[in-house]
CSV table of C-alpha atoms in Angstrom, one decimal:
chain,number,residue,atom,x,y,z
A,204,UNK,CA,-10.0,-17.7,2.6
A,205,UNK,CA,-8.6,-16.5,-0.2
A,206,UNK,CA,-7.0,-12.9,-1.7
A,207,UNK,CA,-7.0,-11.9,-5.3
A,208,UNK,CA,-4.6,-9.4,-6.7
A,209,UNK,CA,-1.8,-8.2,-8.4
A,210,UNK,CA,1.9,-8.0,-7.2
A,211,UNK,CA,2.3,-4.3,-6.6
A,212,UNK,CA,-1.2,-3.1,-6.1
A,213,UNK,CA,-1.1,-1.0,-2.4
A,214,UNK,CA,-4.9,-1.7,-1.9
A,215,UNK,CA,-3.9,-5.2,-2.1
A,216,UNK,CA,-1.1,-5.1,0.2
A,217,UNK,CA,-3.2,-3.3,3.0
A,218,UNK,CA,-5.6,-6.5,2.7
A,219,UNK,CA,-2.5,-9.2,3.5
A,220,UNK,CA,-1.1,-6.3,5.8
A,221,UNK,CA,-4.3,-7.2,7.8
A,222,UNK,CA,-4.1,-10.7,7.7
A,223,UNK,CA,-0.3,-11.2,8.5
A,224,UNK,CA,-1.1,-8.6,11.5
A,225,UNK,CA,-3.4,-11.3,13.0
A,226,UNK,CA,-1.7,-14.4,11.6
A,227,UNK,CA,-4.7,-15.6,10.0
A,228,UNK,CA,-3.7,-18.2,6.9
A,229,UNK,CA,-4.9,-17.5,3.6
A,230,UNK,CA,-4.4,-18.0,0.4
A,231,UNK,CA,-3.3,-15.8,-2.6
A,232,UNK,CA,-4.0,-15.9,-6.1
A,233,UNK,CA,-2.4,-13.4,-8.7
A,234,UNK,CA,-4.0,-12.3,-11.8
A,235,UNK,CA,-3.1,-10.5,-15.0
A,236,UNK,CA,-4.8,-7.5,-15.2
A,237,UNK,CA,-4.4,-6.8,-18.6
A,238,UNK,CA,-5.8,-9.8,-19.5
A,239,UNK,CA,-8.5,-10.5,-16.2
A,240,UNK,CA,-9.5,-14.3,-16.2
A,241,UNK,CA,-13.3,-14.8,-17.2
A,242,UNK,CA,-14.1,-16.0,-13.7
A,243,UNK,CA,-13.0,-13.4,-12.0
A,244,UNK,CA,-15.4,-10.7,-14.1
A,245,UNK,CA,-18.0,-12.9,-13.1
A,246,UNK,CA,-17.8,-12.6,-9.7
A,247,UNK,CA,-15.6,-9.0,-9.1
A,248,UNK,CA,-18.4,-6.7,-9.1
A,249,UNK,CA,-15.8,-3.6,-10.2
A,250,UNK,CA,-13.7,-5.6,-11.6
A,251,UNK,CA,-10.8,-4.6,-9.4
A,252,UNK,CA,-8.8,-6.5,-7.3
A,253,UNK,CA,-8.5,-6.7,-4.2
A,254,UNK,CA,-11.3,-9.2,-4.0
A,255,UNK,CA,-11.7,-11.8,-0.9
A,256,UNK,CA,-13.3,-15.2,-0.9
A,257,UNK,CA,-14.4,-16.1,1.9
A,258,UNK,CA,-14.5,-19.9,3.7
A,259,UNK,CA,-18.0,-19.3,3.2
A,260,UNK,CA,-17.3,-18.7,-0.6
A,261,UNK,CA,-18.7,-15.5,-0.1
A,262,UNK,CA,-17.1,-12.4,-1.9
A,263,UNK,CA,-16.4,-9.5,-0.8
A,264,UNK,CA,-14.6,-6.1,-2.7
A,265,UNK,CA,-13.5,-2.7,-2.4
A,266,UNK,CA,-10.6,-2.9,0.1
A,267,UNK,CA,-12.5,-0.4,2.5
A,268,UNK,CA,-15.2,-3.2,3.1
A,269,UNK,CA,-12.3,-6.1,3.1
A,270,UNK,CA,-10.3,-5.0,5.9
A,271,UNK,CA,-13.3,-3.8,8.2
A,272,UNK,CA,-15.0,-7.2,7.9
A,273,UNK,CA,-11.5,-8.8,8.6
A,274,UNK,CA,-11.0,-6.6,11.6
A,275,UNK,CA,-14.3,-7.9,13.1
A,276,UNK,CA,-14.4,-11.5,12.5
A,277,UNK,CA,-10.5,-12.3,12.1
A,278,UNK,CA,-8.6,-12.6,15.3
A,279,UNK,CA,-8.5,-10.3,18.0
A,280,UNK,CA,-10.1,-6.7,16.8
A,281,UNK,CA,-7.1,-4.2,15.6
A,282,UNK,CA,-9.8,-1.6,15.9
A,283,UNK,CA,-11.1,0.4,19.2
A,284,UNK,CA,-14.2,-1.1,21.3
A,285,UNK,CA,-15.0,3.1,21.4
A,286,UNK,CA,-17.4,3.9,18.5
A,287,UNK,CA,-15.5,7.2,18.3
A,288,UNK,CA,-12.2,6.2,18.5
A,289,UNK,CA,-13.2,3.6,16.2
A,290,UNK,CA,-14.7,6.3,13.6
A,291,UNK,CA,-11.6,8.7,14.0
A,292,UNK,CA,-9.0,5.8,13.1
A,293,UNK,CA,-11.4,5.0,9.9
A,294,UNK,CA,-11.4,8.6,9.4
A,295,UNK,CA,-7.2,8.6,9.2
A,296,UNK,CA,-7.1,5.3,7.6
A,297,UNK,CA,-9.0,7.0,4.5
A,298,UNK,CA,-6.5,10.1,4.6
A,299,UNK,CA,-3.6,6.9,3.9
A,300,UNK,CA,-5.4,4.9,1.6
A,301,UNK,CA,-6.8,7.8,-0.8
A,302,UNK,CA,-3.3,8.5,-1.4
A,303,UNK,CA,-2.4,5.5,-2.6
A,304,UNK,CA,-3.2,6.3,-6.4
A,305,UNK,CA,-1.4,9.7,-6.0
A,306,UNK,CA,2.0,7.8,-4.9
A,307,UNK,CA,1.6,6.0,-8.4
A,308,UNK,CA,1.5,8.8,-10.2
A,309,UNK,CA,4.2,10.9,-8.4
A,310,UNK,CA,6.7,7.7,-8.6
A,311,UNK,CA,5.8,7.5,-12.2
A,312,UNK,CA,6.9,11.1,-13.1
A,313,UNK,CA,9.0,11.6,-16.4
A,314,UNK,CA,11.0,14.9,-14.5
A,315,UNK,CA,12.2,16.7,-11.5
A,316,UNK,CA,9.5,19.3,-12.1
A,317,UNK,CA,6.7,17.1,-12.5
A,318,UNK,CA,7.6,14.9,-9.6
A,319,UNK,CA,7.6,18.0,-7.6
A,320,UNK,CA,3.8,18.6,-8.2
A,321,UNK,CA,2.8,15.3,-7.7
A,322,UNK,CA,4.8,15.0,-4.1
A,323,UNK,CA,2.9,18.4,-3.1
A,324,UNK,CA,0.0,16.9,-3.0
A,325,UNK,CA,1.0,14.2,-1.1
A,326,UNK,CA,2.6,16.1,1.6
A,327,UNK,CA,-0.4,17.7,2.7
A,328,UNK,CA,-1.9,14.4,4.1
A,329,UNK,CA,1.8,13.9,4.9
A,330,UNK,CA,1.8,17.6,7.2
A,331,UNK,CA,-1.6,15.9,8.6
A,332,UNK,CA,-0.8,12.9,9.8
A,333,UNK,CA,2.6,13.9,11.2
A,334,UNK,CA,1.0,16.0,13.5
A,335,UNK,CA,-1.2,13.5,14.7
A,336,UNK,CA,1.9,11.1,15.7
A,337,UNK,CA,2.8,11.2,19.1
A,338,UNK,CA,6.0,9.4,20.6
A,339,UNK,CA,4.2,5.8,20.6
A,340,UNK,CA,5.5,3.4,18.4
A,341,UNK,CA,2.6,3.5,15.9
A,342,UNK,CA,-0.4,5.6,14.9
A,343,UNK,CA,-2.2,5.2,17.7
A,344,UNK,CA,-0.2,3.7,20.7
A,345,UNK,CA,2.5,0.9,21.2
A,346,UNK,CA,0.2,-1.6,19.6
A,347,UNK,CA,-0.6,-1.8,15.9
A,348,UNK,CA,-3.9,0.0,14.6
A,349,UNK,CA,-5.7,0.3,11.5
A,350,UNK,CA,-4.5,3.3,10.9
A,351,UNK,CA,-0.9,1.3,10.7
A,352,UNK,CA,-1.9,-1.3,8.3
A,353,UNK,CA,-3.7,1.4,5.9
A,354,UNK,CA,-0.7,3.5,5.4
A,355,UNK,CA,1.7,1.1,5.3
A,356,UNK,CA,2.0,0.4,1.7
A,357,UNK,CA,2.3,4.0,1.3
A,358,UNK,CA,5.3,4.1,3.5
A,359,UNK,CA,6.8,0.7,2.4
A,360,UNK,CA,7.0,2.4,-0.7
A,361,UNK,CA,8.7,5.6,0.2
A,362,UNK,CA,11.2,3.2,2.2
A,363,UNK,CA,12.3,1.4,-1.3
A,364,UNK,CA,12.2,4.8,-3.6
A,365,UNK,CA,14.7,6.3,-1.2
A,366,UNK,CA,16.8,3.0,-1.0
A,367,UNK,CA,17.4,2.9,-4.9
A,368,UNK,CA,16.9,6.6,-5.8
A,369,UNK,CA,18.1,8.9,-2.3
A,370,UNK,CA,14.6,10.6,-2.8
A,371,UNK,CA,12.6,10.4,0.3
A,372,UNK,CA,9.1,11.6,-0.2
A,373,UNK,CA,8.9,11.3,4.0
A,374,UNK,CA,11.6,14.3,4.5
A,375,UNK,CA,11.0,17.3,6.5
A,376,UNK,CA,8.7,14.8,8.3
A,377,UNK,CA,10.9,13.2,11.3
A,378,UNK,CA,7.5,11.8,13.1
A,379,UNK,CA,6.7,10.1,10.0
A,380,UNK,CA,10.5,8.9,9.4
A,381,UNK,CA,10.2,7.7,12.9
A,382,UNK,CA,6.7,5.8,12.2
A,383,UNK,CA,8.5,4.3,9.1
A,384,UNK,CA,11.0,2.6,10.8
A,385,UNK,CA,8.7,1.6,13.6
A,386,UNK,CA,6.5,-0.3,11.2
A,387,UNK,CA,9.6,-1.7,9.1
A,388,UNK,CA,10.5,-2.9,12.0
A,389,UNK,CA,7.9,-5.3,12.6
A,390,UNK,CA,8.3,-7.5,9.3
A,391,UNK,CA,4.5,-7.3,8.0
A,392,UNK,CA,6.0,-5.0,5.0
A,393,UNK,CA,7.8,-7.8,3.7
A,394,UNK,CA,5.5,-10.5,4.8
A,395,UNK,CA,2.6,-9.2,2.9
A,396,UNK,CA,3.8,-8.8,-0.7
A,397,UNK,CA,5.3,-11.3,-3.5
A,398,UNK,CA,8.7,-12.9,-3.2
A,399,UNK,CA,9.3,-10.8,-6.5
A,400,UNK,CA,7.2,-7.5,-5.7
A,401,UNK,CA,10.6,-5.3,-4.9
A,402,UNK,CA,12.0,-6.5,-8.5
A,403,UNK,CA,8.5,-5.7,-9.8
A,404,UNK,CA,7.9,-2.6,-8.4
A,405,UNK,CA,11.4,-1.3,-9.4
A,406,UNK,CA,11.2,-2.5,-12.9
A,407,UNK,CA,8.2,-0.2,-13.2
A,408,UNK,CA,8.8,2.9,-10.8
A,409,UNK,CA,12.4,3.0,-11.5
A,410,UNK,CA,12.1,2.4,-15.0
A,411,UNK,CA,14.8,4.5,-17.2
A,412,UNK,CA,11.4,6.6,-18.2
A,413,UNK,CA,10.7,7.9,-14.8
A,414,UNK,CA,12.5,10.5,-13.0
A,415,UNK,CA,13.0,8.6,-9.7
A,416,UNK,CA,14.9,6.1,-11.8
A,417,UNK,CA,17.4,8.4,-13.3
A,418,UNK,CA,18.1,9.2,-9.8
A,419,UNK,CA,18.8,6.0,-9.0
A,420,UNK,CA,21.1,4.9,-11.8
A,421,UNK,CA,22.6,8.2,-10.7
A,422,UNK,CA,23.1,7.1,-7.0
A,423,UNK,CA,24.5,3.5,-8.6
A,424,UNK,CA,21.7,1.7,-8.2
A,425,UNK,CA,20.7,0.3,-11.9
A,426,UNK,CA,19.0,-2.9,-12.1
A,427,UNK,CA,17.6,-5.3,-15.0
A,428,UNK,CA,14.6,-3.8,-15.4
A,429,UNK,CA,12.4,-6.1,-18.0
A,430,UNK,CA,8.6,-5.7,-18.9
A,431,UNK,CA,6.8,-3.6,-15.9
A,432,UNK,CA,4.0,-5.4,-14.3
A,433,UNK,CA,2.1,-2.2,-13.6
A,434,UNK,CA,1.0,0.9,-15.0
A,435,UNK,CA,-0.9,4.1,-13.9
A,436,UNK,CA,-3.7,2.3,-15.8
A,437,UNK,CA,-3.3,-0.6,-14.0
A,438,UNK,CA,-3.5,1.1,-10.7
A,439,UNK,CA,-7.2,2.2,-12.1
A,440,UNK,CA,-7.9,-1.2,-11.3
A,441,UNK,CA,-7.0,-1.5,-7.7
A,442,UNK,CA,-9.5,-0.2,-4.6
């Protein structure tokens, strides 16, 4: 099978999250989004990525769709056999993966002020999902959910912002700091993006425009930051 995207898109990532989970092969094939190759308007029915091409050449979008259909045919199921259970983890997986967008735009704040507003909103699903963590290793026990692969681009990302910058969007939130680790832990973060998507990522989030990346020229942590691959625009074209 094979995975369409672009190097820093979180939707994306929450796809190969899946598949490195259950160490199912596939293929990957990156696209310019500014300038979206002819074939793939023909068959992306949004024209977003991620899309999935099946070994049946079948093709399926919105990463919602993608990951449930993965979960049921790929490997052993990540989800519950227990229709509620099953339903409540979609439920939280939604509360990570609705954020996504709003992580894009708080990282890409010009100032202090504005990245303040922007990370307020994110803390409330933050406040809800903490309270939901117990002392297991992940979301929902000692084995890896759904609920662990949807928010784990969100909290791949917070893990790099406070690397380079000292700005952790997950403080005040020890459960969640814990969870981070826990999922770090197991590899799939780096497993499921680009070789480059850390120099990528950076070069747009830590750009000298955005606040975070004052912060981290500040805390000594300048890098060559050429043309971005991504912009909030950009994101518009991720699900």
């Amino acid at each position: 099978m094979k995975v369409v995207s672009f190097k820093i898109c979180p939707f994306v990532q929450r796809v190969t999250a899946l598949l490195e989970a259950k160490d199912v092969a596939y293929e990957i094939e990156y696209i310019d989004l500014g300038n979206k190759p002819r074939w793939f308007l023909d068959i992306s029915p949004n024209a977003q990525v991620p899309i999935l091409i099946t070994d049946e050449n079948q093709v399926l979008f919105e990463s919602d769709a993608i990951v449930e259909y993965l979960d049921e045919t790929a490997g052993a199921p990540l989800s519950s056999a227990d229709p509620v259970i099953k339903a409540q983890d979609r439920a939280w997986s939604y509360l990570g993966s609705k954020n996504y967008l709003l992580q894009c735009g708080a990282q890409h704040s010009a100032d202090a002020q504005t990245l303040d507003e922007r990370a307020t909103k994110l803390t409330s699903a933050f406040a809800k999902i903490e309270a939901r963590l117990g002392d297991t290793r992940f979301a929902s026990g000692d084995n890896l959910s759904m609920i662990d692969i949807a928010w784990l681009p969100i909290i791949h990302r917070t893990e790099i912002i406070k690397r380079y910058s000292g700005y952790d969007f997950l403080e005040g939130f020890s459960q969640m700091k814990q969870w981070r680790k826990n999922l770090l832990a197991t590899g799939l973060a780096e497993k499921s993006v680009a070789k480059d998507f850390e120099e990528r990522f950076t070069a747009s989030y830590l750009a000298e425009s955005t606040y975070l990346g004052q912060l981290a020229r500040i805390n000594g942590k300048a890098f060559c930051c050429g043309s971005t691959d991504c912009t909030i625009d950009d994101m518009a074209c991720c699900a």
